[in-house]
PDB file of C-alpha atoms in Angstrom:
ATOM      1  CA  UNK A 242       3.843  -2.864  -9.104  1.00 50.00           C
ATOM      2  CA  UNK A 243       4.616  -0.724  -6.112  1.00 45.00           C
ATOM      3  CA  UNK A 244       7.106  -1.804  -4.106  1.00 45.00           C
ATOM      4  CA  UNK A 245       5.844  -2.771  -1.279  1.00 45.00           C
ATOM      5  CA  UNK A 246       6.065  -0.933   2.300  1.00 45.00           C
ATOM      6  CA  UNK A 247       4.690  -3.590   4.823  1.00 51.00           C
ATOM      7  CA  UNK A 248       5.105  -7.015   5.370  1.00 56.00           C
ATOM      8  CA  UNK A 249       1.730  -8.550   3.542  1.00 61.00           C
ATOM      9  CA  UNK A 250       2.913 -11.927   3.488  1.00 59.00           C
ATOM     10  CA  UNK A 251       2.569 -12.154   7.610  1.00 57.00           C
ATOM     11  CA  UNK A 252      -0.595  -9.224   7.658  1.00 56.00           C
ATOM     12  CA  UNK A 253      -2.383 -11.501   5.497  1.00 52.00           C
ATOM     13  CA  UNK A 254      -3.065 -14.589   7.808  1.00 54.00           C
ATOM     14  CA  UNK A 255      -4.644 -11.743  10.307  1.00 61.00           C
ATOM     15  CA  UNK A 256      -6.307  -9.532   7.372  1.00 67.00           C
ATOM     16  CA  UNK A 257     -10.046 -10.963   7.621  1.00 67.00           C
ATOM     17  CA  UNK A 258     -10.479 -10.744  11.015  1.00 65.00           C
ATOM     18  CA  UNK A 259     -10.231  -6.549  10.847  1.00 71.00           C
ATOM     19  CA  UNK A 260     -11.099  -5.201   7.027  1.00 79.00           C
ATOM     20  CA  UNK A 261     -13.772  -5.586   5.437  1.00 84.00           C
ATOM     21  CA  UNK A 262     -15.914  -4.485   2.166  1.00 91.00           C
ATOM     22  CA  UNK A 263     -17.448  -1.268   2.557  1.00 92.00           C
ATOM     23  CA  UNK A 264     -19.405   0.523  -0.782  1.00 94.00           C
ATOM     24  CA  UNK A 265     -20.617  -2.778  -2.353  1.00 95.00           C
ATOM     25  CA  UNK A 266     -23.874  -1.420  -3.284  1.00 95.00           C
ATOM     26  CA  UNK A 267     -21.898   1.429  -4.594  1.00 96.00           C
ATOM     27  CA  UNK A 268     -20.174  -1.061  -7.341  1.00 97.00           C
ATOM     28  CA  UNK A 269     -22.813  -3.268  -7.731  1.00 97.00           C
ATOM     29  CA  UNK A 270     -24.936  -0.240  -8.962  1.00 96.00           C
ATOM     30  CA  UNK A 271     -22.552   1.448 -11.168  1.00 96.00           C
ATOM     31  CA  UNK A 272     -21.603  -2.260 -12.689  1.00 97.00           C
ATOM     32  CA  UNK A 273     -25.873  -2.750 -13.291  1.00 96.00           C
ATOM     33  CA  UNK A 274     -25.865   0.562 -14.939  1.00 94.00           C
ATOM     34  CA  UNK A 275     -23.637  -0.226 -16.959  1.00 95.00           C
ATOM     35  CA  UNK A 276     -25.121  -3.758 -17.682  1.00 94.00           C
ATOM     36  CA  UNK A 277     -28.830  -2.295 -18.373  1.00 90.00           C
ATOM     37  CA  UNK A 278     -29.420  -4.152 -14.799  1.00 80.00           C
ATOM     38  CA  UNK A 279     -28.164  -7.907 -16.241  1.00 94.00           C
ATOM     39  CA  UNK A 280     -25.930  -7.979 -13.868  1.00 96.00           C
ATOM     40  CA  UNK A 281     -25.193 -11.506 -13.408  1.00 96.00           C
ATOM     41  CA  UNK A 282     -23.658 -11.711 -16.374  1.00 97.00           C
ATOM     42  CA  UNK A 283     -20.986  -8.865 -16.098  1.00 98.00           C
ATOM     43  CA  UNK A 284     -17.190  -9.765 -15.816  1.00 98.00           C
ATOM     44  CA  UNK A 285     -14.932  -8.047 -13.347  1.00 98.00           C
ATOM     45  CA  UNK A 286     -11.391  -7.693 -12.707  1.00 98.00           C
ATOM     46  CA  UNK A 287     -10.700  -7.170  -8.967  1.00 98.00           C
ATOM     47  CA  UNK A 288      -7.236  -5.469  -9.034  1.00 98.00           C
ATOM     48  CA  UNK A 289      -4.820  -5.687  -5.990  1.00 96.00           C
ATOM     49  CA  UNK A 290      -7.766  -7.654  -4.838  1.00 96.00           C
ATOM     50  CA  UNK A 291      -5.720  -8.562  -1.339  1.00 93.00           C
ATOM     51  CA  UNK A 292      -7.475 -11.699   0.503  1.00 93.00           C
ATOM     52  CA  UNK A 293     -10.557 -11.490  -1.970  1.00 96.00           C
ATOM     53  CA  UNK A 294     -13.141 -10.036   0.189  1.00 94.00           C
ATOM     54  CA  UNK A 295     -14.251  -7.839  -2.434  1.00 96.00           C
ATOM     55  CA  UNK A 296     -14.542 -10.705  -4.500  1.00 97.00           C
ATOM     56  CA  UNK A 297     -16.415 -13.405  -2.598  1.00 96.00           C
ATOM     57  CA  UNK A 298     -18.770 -10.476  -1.746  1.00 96.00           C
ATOM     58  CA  UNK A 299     -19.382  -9.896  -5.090  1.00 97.00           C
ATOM     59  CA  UNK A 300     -20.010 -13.057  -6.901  1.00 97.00           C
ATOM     60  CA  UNK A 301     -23.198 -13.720  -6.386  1.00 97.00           C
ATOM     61  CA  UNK A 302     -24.469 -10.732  -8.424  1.00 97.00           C
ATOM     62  CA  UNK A 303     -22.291 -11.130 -11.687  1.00 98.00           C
ATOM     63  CA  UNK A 304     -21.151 -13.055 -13.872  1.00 98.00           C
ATOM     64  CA  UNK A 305     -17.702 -13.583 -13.552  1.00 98.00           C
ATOM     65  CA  UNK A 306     -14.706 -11.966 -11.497  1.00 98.00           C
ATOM     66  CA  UNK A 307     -11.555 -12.218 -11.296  1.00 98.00           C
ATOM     67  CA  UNK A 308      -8.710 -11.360  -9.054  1.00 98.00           C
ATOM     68  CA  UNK A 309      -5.385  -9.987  -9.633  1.00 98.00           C
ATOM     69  CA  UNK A 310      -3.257  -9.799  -6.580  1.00 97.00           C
ATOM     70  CA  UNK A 311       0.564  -8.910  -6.377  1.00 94.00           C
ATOM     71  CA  UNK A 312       1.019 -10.560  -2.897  1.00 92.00           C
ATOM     72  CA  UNK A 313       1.600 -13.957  -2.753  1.00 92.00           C
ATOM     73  CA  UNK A 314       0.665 -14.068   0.992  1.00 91.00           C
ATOM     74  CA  UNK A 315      -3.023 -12.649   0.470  1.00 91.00           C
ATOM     75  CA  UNK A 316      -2.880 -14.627  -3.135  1.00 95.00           C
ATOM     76  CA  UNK A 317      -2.691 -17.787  -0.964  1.00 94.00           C
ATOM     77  CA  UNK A 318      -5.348 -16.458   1.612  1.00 93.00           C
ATOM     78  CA  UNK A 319      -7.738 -15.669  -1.555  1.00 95.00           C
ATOM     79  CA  UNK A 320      -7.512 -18.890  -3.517  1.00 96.00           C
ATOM     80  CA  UNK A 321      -8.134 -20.771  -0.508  1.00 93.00           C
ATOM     81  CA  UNK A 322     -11.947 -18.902  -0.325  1.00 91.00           C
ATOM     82  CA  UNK A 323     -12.832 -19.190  -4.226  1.00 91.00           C
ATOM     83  CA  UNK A 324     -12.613 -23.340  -3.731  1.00 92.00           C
ATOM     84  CA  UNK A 325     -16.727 -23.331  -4.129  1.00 94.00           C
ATOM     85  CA  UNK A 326     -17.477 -20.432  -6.119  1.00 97.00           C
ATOM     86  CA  UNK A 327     -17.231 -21.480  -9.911  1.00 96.00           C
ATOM     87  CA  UNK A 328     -17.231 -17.788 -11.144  1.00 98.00           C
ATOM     88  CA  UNK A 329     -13.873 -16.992  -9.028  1.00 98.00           C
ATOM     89  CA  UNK A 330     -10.754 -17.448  -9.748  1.00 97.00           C
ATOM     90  CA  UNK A 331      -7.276 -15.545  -8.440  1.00 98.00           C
ATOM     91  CA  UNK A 332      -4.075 -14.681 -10.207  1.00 98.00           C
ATOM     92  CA  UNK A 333      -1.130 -13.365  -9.484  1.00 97.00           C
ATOM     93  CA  UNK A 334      -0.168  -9.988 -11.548  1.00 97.00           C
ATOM     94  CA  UNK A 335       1.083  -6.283 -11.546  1.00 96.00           C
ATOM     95  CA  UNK A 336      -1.994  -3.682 -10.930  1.00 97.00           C
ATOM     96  CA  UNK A 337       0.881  -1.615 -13.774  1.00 96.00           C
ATOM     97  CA  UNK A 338       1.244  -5.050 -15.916  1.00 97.00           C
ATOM     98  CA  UNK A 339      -2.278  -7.121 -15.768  1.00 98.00           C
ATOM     99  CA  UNK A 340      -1.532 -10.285 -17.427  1.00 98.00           C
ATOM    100  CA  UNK A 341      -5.190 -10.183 -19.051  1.00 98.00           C
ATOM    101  CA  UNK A 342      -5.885  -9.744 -22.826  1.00 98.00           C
ATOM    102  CA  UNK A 343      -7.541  -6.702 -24.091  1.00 98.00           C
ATOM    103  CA  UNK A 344     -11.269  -5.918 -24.045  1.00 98.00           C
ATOM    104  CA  UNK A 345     -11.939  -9.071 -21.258  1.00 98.00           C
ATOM    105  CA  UNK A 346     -14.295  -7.081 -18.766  1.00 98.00           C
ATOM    106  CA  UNK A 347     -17.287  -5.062 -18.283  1.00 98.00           C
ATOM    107  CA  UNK A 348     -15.821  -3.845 -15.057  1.00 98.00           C
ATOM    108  CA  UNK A 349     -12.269  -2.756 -13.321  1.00 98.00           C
ATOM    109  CA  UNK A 350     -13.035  -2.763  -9.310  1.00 98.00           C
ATOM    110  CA  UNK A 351      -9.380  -1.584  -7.120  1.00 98.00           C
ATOM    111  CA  UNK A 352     -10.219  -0.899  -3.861  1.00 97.00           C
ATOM    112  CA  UNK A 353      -7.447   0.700  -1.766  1.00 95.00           C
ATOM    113  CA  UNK A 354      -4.124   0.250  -3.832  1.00 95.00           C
ATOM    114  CA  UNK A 355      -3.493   3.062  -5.741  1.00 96.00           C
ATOM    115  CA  UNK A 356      -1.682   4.352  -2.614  1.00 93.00           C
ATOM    116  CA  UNK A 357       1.118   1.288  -3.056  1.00 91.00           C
ATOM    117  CA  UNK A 358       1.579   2.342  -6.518  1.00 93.00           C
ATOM    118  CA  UNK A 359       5.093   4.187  -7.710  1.00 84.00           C
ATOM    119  CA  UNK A 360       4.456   7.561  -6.287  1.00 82.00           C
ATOM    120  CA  UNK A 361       6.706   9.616  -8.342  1.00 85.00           C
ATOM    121  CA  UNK A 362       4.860  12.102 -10.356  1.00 84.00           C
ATOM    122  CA  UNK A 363       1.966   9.583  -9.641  1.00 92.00           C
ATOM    123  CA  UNK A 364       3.481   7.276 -13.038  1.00 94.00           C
ATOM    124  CA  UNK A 365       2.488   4.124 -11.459  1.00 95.00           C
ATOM    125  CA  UNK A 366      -1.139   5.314 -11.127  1.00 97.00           C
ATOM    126  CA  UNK A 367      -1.205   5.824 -14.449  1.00 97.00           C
ATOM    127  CA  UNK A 368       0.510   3.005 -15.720  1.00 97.00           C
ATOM    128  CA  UNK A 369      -2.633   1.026 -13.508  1.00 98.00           C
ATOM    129  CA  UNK A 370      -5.339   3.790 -15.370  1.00 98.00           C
ATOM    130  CA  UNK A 371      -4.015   2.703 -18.953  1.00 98.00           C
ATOM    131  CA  UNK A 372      -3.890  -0.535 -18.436  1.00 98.00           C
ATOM    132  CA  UNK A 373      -7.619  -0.835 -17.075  1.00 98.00           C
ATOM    133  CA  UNK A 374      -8.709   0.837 -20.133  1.00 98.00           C
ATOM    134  CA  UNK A 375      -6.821  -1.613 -21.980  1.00 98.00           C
ATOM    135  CA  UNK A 376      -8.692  -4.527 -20.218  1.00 98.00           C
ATOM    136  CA  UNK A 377     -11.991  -2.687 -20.382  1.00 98.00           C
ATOM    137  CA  UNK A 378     -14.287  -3.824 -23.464  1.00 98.00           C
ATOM    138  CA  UNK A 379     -15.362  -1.055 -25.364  1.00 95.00           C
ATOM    139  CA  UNK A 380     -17.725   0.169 -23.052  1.00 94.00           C
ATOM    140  CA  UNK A 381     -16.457  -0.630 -19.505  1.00 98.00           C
ATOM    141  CA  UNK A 382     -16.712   1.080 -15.814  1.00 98.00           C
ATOM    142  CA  UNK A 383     -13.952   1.592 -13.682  1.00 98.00           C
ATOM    143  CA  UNK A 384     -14.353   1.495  -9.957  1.00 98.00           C
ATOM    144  CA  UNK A 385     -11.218   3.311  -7.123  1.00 98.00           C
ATOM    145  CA  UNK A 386     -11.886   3.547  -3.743  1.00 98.00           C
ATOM    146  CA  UNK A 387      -9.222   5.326  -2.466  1.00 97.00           C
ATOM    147  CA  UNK A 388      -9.000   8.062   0.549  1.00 97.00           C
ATOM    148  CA  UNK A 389      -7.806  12.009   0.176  1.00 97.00           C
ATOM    149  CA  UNK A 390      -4.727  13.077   2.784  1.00 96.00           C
ATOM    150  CA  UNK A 391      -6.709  14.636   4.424  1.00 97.00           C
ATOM    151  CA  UNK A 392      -9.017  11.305   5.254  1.00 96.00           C
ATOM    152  CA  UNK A 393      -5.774   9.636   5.834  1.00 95.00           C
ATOM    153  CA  UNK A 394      -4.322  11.979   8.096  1.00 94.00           C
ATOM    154  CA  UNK A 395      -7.659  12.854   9.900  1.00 94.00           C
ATOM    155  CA  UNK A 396      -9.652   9.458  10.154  1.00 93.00           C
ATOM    156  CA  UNK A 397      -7.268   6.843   9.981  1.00 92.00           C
ATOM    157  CA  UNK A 398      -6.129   5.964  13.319  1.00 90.00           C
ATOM    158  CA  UNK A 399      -2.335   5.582  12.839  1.00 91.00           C
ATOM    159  CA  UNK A 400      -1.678   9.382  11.994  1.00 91.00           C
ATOM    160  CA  UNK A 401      -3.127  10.602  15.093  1.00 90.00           C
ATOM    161  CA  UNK A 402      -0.359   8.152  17.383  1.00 94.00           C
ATOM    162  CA  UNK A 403       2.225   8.902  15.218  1.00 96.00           C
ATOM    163  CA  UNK A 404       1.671  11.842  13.525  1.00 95.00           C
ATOM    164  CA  UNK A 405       5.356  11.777  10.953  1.00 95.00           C
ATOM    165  CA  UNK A 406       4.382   7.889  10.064  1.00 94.00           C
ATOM    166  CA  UNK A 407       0.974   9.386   9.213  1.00 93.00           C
ATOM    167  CA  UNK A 408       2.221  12.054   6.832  1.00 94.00           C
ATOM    168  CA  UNK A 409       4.346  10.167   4.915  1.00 93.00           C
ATOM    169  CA  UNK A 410       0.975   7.491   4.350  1.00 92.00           C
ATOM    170  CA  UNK A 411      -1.123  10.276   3.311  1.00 94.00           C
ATOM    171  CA  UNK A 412       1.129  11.777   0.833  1.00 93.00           C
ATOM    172  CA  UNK A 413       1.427   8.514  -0.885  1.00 93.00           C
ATOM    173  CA  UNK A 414      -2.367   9.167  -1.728  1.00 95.00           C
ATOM    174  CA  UNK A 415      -3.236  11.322  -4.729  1.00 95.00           C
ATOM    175  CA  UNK A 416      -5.843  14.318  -4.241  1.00 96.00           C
ATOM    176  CA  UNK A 417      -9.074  13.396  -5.657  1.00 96.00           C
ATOM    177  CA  UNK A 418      -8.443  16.112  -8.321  1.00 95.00           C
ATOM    178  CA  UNK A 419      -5.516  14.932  -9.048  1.00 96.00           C
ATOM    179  CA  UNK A 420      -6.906  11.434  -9.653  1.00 97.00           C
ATOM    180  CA  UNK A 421      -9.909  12.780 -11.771  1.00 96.00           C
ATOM    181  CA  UNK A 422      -7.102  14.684 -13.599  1.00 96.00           C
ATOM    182  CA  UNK A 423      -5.152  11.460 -14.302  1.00 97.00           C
ATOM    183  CA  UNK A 424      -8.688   9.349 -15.247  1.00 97.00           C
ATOM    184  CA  UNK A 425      -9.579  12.038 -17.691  1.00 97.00           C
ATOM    185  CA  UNK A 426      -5.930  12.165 -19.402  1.00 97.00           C
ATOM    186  CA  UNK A 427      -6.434   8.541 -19.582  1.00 97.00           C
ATOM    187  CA  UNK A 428      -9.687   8.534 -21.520  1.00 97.00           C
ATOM    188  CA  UNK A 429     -12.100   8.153 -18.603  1.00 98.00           C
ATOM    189  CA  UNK A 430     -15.442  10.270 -17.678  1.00 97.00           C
ATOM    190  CA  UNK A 431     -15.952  10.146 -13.950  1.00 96.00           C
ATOM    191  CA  UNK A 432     -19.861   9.899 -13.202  1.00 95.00           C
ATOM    192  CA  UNK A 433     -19.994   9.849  -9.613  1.00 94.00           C
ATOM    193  CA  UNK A 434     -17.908  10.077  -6.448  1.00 94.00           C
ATOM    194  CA  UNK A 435     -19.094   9.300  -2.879  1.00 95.00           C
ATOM    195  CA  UNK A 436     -17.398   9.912   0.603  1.00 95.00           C
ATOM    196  CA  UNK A 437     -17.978   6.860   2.835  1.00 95.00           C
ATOM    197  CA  UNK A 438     -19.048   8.660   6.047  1.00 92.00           C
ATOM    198  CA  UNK A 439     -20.632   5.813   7.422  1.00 90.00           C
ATOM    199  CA  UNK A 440     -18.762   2.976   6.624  1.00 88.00           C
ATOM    200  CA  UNK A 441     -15.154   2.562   8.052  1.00 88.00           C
ATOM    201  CA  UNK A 442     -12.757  -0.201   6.425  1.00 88.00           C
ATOM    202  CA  UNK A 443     -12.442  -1.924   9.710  1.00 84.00           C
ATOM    203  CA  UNK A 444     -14.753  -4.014  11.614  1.00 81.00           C
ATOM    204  CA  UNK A 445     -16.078  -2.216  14.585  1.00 78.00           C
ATOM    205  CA  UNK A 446     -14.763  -4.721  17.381  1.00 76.00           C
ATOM    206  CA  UNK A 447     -11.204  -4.484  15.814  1.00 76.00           C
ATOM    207  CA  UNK A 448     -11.400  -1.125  15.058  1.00 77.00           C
ATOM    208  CA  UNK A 449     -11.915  -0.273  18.990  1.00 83.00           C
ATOM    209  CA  UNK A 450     -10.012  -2.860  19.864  1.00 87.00           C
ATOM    210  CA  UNK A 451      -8.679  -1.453  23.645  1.00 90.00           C
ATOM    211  CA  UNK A 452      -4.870  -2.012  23.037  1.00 93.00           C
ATOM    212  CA  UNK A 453      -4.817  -0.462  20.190  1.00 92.00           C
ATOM    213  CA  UNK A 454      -1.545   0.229  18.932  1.00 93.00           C
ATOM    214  CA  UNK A 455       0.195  -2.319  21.657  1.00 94.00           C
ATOM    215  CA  UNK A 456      -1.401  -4.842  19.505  1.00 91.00           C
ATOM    216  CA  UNK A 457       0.700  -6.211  16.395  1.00 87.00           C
ATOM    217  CA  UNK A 458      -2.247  -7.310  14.576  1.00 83.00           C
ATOM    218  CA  UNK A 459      -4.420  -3.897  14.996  1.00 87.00           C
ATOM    219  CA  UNK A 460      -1.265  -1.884  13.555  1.00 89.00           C
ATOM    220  CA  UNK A 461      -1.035  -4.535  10.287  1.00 83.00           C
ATOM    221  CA  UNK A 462      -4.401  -3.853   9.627  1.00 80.00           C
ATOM    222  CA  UNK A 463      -3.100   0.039   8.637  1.00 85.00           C
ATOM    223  CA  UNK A 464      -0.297   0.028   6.659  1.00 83.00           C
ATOM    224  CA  UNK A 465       0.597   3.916   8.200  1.00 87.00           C
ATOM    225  CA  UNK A 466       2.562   1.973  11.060  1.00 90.00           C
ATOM    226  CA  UNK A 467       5.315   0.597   9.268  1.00 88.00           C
ATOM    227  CA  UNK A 468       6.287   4.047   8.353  1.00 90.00           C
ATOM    228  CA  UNK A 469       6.425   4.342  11.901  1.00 94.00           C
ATOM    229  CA  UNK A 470      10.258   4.814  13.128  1.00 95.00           C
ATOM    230  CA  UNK A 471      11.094   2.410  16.423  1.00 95.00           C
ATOM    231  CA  UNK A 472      11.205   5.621  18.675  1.00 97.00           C
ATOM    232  CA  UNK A 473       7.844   7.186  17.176  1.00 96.00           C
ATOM    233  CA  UNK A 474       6.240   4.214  17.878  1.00 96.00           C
ATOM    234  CA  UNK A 475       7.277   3.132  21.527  1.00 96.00           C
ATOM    235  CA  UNK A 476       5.991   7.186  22.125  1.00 97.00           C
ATOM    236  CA  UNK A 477       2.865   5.791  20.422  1.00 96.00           C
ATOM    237  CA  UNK A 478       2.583   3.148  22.953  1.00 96.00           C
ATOM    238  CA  UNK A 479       4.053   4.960  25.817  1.00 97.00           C
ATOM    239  CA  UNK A 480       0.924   7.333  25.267  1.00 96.00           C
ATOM    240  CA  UNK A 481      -1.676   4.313  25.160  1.00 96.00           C
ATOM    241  CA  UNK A 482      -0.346   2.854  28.201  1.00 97.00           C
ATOM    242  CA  UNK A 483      -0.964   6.530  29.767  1.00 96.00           C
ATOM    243  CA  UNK A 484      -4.021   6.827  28.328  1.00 95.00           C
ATOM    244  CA  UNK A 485      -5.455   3.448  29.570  1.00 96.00           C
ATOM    245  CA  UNK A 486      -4.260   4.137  33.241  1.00 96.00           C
ATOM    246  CA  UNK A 487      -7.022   7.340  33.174  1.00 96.00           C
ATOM    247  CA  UNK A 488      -9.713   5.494  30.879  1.00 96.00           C
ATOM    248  CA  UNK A 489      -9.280   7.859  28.273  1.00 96.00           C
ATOM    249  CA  UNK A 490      -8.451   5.331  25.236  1.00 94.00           C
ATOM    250  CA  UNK A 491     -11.861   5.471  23.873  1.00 92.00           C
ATOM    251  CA  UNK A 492     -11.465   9.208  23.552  1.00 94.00           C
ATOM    252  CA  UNK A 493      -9.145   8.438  20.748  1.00 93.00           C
ATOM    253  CA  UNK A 494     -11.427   6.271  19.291  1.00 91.00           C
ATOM    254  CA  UNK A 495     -15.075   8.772  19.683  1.00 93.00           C
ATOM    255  CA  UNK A 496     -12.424  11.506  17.226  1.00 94.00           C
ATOM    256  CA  UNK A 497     -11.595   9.367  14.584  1.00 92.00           C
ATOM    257  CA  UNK A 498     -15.173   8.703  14.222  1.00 92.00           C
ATOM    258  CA  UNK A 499     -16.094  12.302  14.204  1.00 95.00           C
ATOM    259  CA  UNK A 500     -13.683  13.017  11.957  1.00 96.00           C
ATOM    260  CA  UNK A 501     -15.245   9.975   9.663  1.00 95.00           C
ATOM    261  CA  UNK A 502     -18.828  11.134   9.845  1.00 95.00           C
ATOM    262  CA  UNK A 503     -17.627  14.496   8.710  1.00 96.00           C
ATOM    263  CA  UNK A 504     -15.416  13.893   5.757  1.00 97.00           C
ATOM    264  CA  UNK A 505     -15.934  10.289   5.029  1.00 96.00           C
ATOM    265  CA  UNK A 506     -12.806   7.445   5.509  1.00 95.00           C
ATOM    266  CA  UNK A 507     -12.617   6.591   2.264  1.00 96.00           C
ATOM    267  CA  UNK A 508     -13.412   7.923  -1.243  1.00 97.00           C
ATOM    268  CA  UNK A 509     -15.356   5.661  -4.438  1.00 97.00           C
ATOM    269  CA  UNK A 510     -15.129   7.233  -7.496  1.00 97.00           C
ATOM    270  CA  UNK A 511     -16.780   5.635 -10.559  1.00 98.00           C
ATOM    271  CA  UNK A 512     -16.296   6.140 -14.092  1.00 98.00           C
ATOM    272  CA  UNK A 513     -17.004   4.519 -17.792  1.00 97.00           C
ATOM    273  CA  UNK A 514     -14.312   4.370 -20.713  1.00 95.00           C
TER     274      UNK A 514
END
């Protein structure tokens, strides 16, 4: 798939407690338009579906879904929630190689993986675009949330602590016209695209959680910090530590969500095959 650029295997026993699905009403719309409102009986493909919080949110509006996860840390984490829910199951698989047969879905959901994909002229993006087309029936909807840079760079909290880890994360992100670029070469018509400006990925009591990047757990929960070289990030800290001695840590926190309510954290962009 990608290869890989934090530890997942450890973040995933810690992922739940600070992400969360954001833009479900978003999918569950486009997926009902696409159903003529039956809904429940749509089949999805959750790819790079993490811990399966997309998942488990969604079944009990459609049909079936399924999740493809390349992990086998947050594999583990989502099998273990799908025990009582009949209509979900997990597999392992490559967002570039999904090991489902052609025309199986009415729906291909990928919430914040493109990013992890081979960056290089953006080929493993669209290795993942023709393969949901290929897994798409023969009128399907796919669903990317994804960020911009500049979201990255601007709203995410690890590029404003340390600012070269964050540049390197938010050039692993395509431009939104460069992804509509790549969805259209790949035989897709994007219908709609929505900036999240009030919806963050991370739940709130994590997200201003007061020691911040001194905290393990808060930094796996933003995959910018392992980018982070060992001197950047004791800086990072040295800097919190200040900032806590003058009660200015929440300052920190009161930009980022600025910044969110005025360009969005995160991007959804539908479109049908």
């Amino acid at each position: 798939m990608a290869g890989e650029y934090e530890d997942y295997n450890t973040t995933s026993k810690d992922y739940d407690t600070g992400r969360k699905p954001i833009g479900l009403e978003v999918i569950l719309g486009a997926i009902a338009q696409l159903m003529d409102s039956q809904l429940n009986k749509a089949t999805v493909v959750d790819i790079g579906c993490g811990t399966g919080n997309y998942a488990t949110a969604l079944s009990p509006f459609v049909g079936q879904i399924t999740g493809v996860e390349y992990n086998s840390g947050m594999l583990e984490q989502a099998k273990n929630k799908a025990t009582c829910l009949p209509n979900v199951k997990f597999i392992h698989g490559d967002a570039t190689k999904i090991p489902l047969p052609d025309g199986v879905c009415d729906a291909v959901l990928c919430t914040q993986v493109i990013h992890h994909l081979v960056r290089e002229e953006f080929s493993g993006l669209c290795q993942f675009l023709s393969e949901a087309k290929r897994i798409l029936k023969e009128k399907g909807v796919l669903i990317i949330n994804t960020c911009s840079p500049e979201q990255v760079f601007n709203c995410w909290m690890a590029p404003g602590l340390v600012p070269n880890a964050g540049k390197i994360a938010s050039e692993r992100f395509p431009p939104i016209d460069v992804l509509f670029s790549k969805m259209s070469d790949a035989g897709f018509t994007v219908n709609a695209v929505l900036t999240h400006c009030f919806q963050t990925l991370y739940a709130p009591s994590v997200f201003k959680d007061p020691l911040g990047p001194l905290s393990k757990e808060w930094r796996s929960l933003d995959s910018s910090w392992s980018r982070a070289s060992d001197e950047e990030l004791e800086q990072a800290q040295l800097e919190w530590k200040r900032r806590q001695k003058e009660g200015t840590t929440h300052e920190v926190f009161e930009e980022r969500n600025k910044m969110i309510k005025r360009i969005g954290e995160t991007t959804t962009v539908v479109a049908y095959k």
